[in-house]
Amino acid sequence: MAGWRRAIKPMFDKQKWKILRGDQVMIRSGKDAGQIGTVTKVIRDEKFPRVLIEGLNLNKRAVKKTQENPGGMVSVESPVAYANVSLIDPVTKSPVKVTWRYLEDGTKVRVTRGNLASGSIIPRPEILGQRRKPRPATLGTSDTTVDVASEETFTGPGELPTALKEFMKDFGHGSPDAPTRFRYSKRALLMSPPASSDDAGKTTS
């Protein structure tokens, strides 16, 4: 199955998605042909793009019983092919095609076109400006605190980072200001012994 999926060419480029979450669309074929609904999700698959429409294209599915859900047969929204839906003109309320245009200030907008189109602009849905999941009110275990994030760790050009200096001190590789014997690979760092006073005298002589 993966072989013939790779052989299918994408329908269009990534930058040409004209249907967005929150748009009003009409299904053009299938059991719900002619019905109008709101897009709840756009599956941006380059080869098999689909959309989920609120309350349309429902199919029965069996759901397991849990403590919160009694289970049984439940109606679930199934994806609709991207090519089988059309945007609704905000003025004529008819299914139309859209094209991209630029305003005087450089804003990119969607404009309706076709016989039933009014040529008006389809505004960007307000739901796109809202987060699907609200931001957590408290810090989690993996969150960085404000004090740690605001700590200044840059030492300036030509100097070693603070963490690297502390690492060299722990392994006894002499003063961090003159790291001539320091090996940057972990294996060489662990195998090479720390610098001693005798070795230092031999190298100077």
Short mmCIF file of C-alpha atoms in Angstrom, two decimals:
data_model
loop_
_atom_site.label_atom_id
_atom_site.label_comp_id
_atom_site.label_asym_id
_atom_site.label_seq_id
_atom_site.Cartn_x
_atom_site.Cartn_y
_atom_site.Cartn_z
CA MET A 1 0.00 0.00 0.00
CA ALA A 2 2.84 2.37 0.78
CA GLY A 3 4.23 1.87 -2.72
CA TRP A 4 1.24 3.19 -4.63
CA ARG A 5 0.73 5.99 -2.07
CA ARG A 6 4.22 7.30 -2.86
CA ALA A 7 3.49 7.08 -6.60
CA ILE A 8 0.56 9.52 -6.33
CA LYS A 9 1.61 13.12 -6.89
CA PRO A 10 0.48 15.82 -4.45
CA MET A 11 -2.70 17.68 -5.41
CA PHE A 12 -1.16 21.11 -4.82
CA ASP A 13 1.66 22.88 -3.02
CA LYS A 14 1.73 23.37 0.73
CA GLN A 15 1.18 27.12 0.40
CA LYS A 16 -2.16 26.80 -1.46
CA TRP A 17 -4.49 25.55 1.29
CA LYS A 18 -7.66 27.60 0.84
CA ILE A 19 -9.96 25.83 3.32
CA LEU A 20 -9.20 26.59 6.96
CA ARG A 21 -10.54 25.41 10.28
CA GLY A 22 -13.73 27.32 11.07
CA ASP A 23 -14.82 27.90 7.45
CA GLN A 24 -18.35 27.26 6.19
CA VAL A 25 -18.29 24.62 3.43
CA MET A 26 -20.76 22.56 1.41
CA ILE A 27 -20.35 18.88 0.59
CA ARG A 28 -20.68 18.38 -3.16
CA SER A 29 -21.02 14.57 -3.37
CA GLY A 30 -21.91 11.61 -1.18
CA LYS A 31 -24.76 10.90 1.17
CA ASP A 32 -24.60 14.42 2.65
CA ALA A 33 -24.39 16.24 -0.69
CA GLY A 34 -25.74 19.80 -0.45
CA GLN A 35 -25.33 20.01 3.33
CA ILE A 36 -23.48 22.98 4.85
CA GLY A 37 -21.31 22.70 7.94
CA THR A 38 -18.32 24.12 9.79
CA VAL A 39 -14.85 22.66 9.31
CA THR A 40 -13.46 21.42 12.62
CA LYS A 41 -10.16 20.03 11.33
CA VAL A 42 -8.11 20.10 8.12
CA ILE A 43 -5.95 17.03 7.54
CA ARG A 44 -3.13 18.53 5.47
CA ASP A 45 -1.92 15.39 3.76
CA GLU A 46 -0.31 16.43 0.48
CA LYS A 47 -1.57 13.34 -1.37
CA PHE A 48 -4.84 12.62 0.50
CA PRO A 49 -6.11 15.93 1.96
CA ARG A 50 -9.32 15.67 3.97
CA VAL A 51 -11.50 17.76 6.25
CA LEU A 52 -13.74 17.04 9.22
CA ILE A 53 -17.12 18.80 9.17
CA GLU A 54 -19.16 19.28 12.31
CA GLY A 55 -22.24 17.04 12.36
CA LEU A 56 -21.81 15.69 8.80
CA ASN A 57 -20.59 12.43 7.24
CA LEU A 58 -21.42 10.47 10.38
CA ASN A 59 -20.59 6.78 10.66
CA LYS A 60 -21.35 4.26 13.38
CA ARG A 61 -18.41 3.00 15.41
CA ALA A 62 -18.14 0.68 18.37
CA VAL A 63 -16.67 2.27 21.48
CA LYS A 64 -15.32 0.26 24.40
CA LYS A 65 -16.96 0.70 27.78
CA THR A 66 -15.01 2.77 30.31
CA GLN A 67 -15.71 4.42 33.64
CA GLU A 68 -16.55 7.70 31.92
CA ASN A 69 -18.15 6.32 28.75
CA PRO A 70 -20.90 3.67 28.76
CA GLY A 71 -19.71 2.38 25.38
CA GLY A 72 -21.73 0.94 22.53
CA MET A 73 -22.42 2.22 19.00
CA VAL A 74 -21.60 5.90 18.62
CA SER A 75 -21.94 8.25 15.63
CA VAL A 76 -18.52 9.65 14.73
CA GLU A 77 -17.62 12.28 12.14
CA SER A 78 -15.55 10.82 9.31
CA PRO A 79 -13.18 12.80 7.07
CA VAL A 80 -14.40 14.12 3.72
CA ALA A 81 -12.12 14.42 0.72
CA TYR A 82 -10.78 17.94 0.30
CA ALA A 83 -11.89 18.01 -3.35
CA ASN A 84 -15.49 17.15 -2.41
CA VAL A 85 -16.17 20.36 -0.46
CA SER A 86 -16.53 23.99 -1.54
CA LEU A 87 -16.37 27.21 0.43
CA ILE A 88 -19.58 29.22 0.91
CA ASP A 89 -19.79 32.77 -0.39
CA PRO A 90 -20.56 35.06 2.59
CA VAL A 91 -22.99 37.14 0.45
CA THR A 92 -24.74 34.73 -1.93
CA LYS A 93 -24.48 31.69 0.39
CA SER A 94 -23.58 29.55 -2.64
CA PRO A 95 -20.67 27.14 -3.11
CA VAL A 96 -17.89 28.95 -4.94
CA LYS A 97 -14.22 28.76 -5.77
CA VAL A 98 -11.69 31.09 -4.22
CA THR A 99 -8.40 32.61 -5.23
CA TRP A 100 -5.66 34.46 -3.38
CA ARG A 101 -5.38 38.23 -3.70
CA TYR A 102 -3.31 40.92 -2.00
CA LEU A 103 -4.69 44.11 -0.49
CA GLU A 104 -3.00 47.51 -0.70
CA ASP A 105 -1.29 46.95 2.66
CA GLY A 106 0.09 43.59 1.47
CA THR A 107 -2.38 41.39 3.37
CA LYS A 108 -3.09 38.07 1.67
CA VAL A 109 -6.84 37.32 1.51
CA ARG A 110 -9.21 34.83 -0.09
CA VAL A 111 -11.61 36.22 -2.71
CA THR A 112 -14.56 34.30 -4.16
CA ARG A 113 -14.78 33.74 -7.91
CA GLY A 114 -17.15 32.03 -10.36
CA ASN A 115 -20.69 32.47 -11.68
CA LEU A 116 -22.36 32.37 -8.25
CA ALA A 117 -19.64 34.37 -6.52
CA SER A 118 -20.00 37.95 -5.34
CA GLY A 119 -16.27 38.66 -5.46
CA SER A 120 -16.20 39.38 -1.73
CA ILE A 121 -13.42 38.55 0.71
CA ILE A 122 -13.77 35.46 2.90
CA PRO A 123 -12.41 36.57 6.28
CA ARG A 124 -10.01 34.44 8.26
CA PRO A 125 -11.93 32.44 10.92
CA GLU A 126 -11.62 33.88 14.42
CA ILE A 127 -11.19 30.40 15.89
CA LEU A 128 -7.68 30.23 14.39
CA GLY A 129 -6.57 32.90 16.85
CA GLN A 130 -7.58 30.74 19.81
CA ARG A 131 -5.51 27.97 21.33
CA ARG A 132 -6.94 24.45 21.15
CA LYS A 133 -5.45 23.68 24.54
CA PRO A 134 -5.27 26.46 27.18
CA ARG A 135 -1.88 27.36 28.58
CA PRO A 136 -1.12 25.66 31.93
CA ALA A 137 -1.46 27.98 34.91
CA THR A 138 1.32 26.26 36.90
CA LEU A 139 4.84 25.17 36.01
CA GLY A 140 5.41 21.52 35.21
CA THR A 141 8.34 19.27 36.01
CA SER A 142 10.01 20.00 32.65
CA ASP A 143 9.43 23.78 32.72
CA THR A 144 12.33 26.16 33.34
CA THR A 145 11.85 28.66 36.14
CA VAL A 146 12.14 32.39 35.55
CA ASP A 147 15.28 32.67 37.72
CA VAL A 148 17.16 30.03 35.75
CA ALA A 149 16.02 31.39 32.38
CA SER A 150 17.07 34.94 33.26
CA GLU A 151 20.53 33.89 34.54
CA GLU A 152 23.34 35.33 32.44
CA THR A 153 25.66 32.54 31.30
CA PHE A 154 27.42 34.17 28.34
CA THR A 155 31.06 34.84 29.23
CA GLY A 156 32.05 36.86 26.20
CA PRO A 157 34.05 36.09 23.06
CA GLY A 158 37.22 34.02 23.45
CA GLU A 159 36.20 32.49 26.80
CA LEU A 160 34.85 29.08 27.69
CA PRO A 161 31.23 28.66 28.83
CA THR A 162 30.65 28.51 32.58
CA ALA A 163 29.41 24.91 32.48
CA LEU A 164 32.53 23.82 30.57
CA LYS A 165 34.81 25.51 33.11
CA GLU A 166 33.11 23.70 35.99
CA PHE A 167 33.33 20.42 34.09
CA MET A 168 37.09 20.85 33.62
CA LYS A 169 37.61 21.68 37.28
CA ASP A 170 35.79 18.51 38.38
CA PHE A 171 38.07 16.33 36.22
CA GLY A 172 41.23 18.09 37.36
CA HIS A 173 42.37 19.49 34.04
CA GLY A 174 44.11 22.52 35.50
CA SER A 175 43.05 26.08 35.30
CA PRO A 176 40.15 26.78 32.95
CA ASP A 177 41.95 29.86 31.67
CA ALA A 178 44.63 27.71 30.00
CA PRO A 179 42.96 24.49 28.78
CA THR A 180 45.91 23.23 26.73
CA ARG A 181 45.54 19.61 27.89
CA PHE A 182 41.77 19.50 27.65
CA ARG A 183 40.29 16.93 25.21
CA TYR A 184 36.86 17.71 23.79
CA SER A 185 35.95 14.06 23.18
CA LYS A 186 34.43 12.19 26.11
CA ARG A 187 36.62 9.11 25.64
CA ALA A 188 39.88 11.07 25.57
CA LEU A 189 38.74 13.17 28.51
CA LEU A 190 38.07 10.14 30.69
CA MET A 191 41.24 8.23 29.68
CA SER A 192 43.75 11.10 29.88
CA PRO A 193 45.08 11.66 33.44
CA PRO A 194 44.96 15.14 34.96
CA ALA A 195 47.96 17.39 34.58
CA SER A 196 50.56 17.11 37.42
CA SER A 197 53.37 19.40 38.52
CA ASP A 198 56.06 16.98 37.20
CA ASP A 199 54.52 16.92 33.74
CA ALA A 200 54.27 20.66 33.76
CA GLY A 201 58.02 20.96 34.56
CA LYS A 202 58.97 18.55 31.75
CA THR A 203 56.94 20.40 29.17
CA THR A 204 58.46 23.76 30.14
CA SER A 205 62.01 22.40 30.00
#
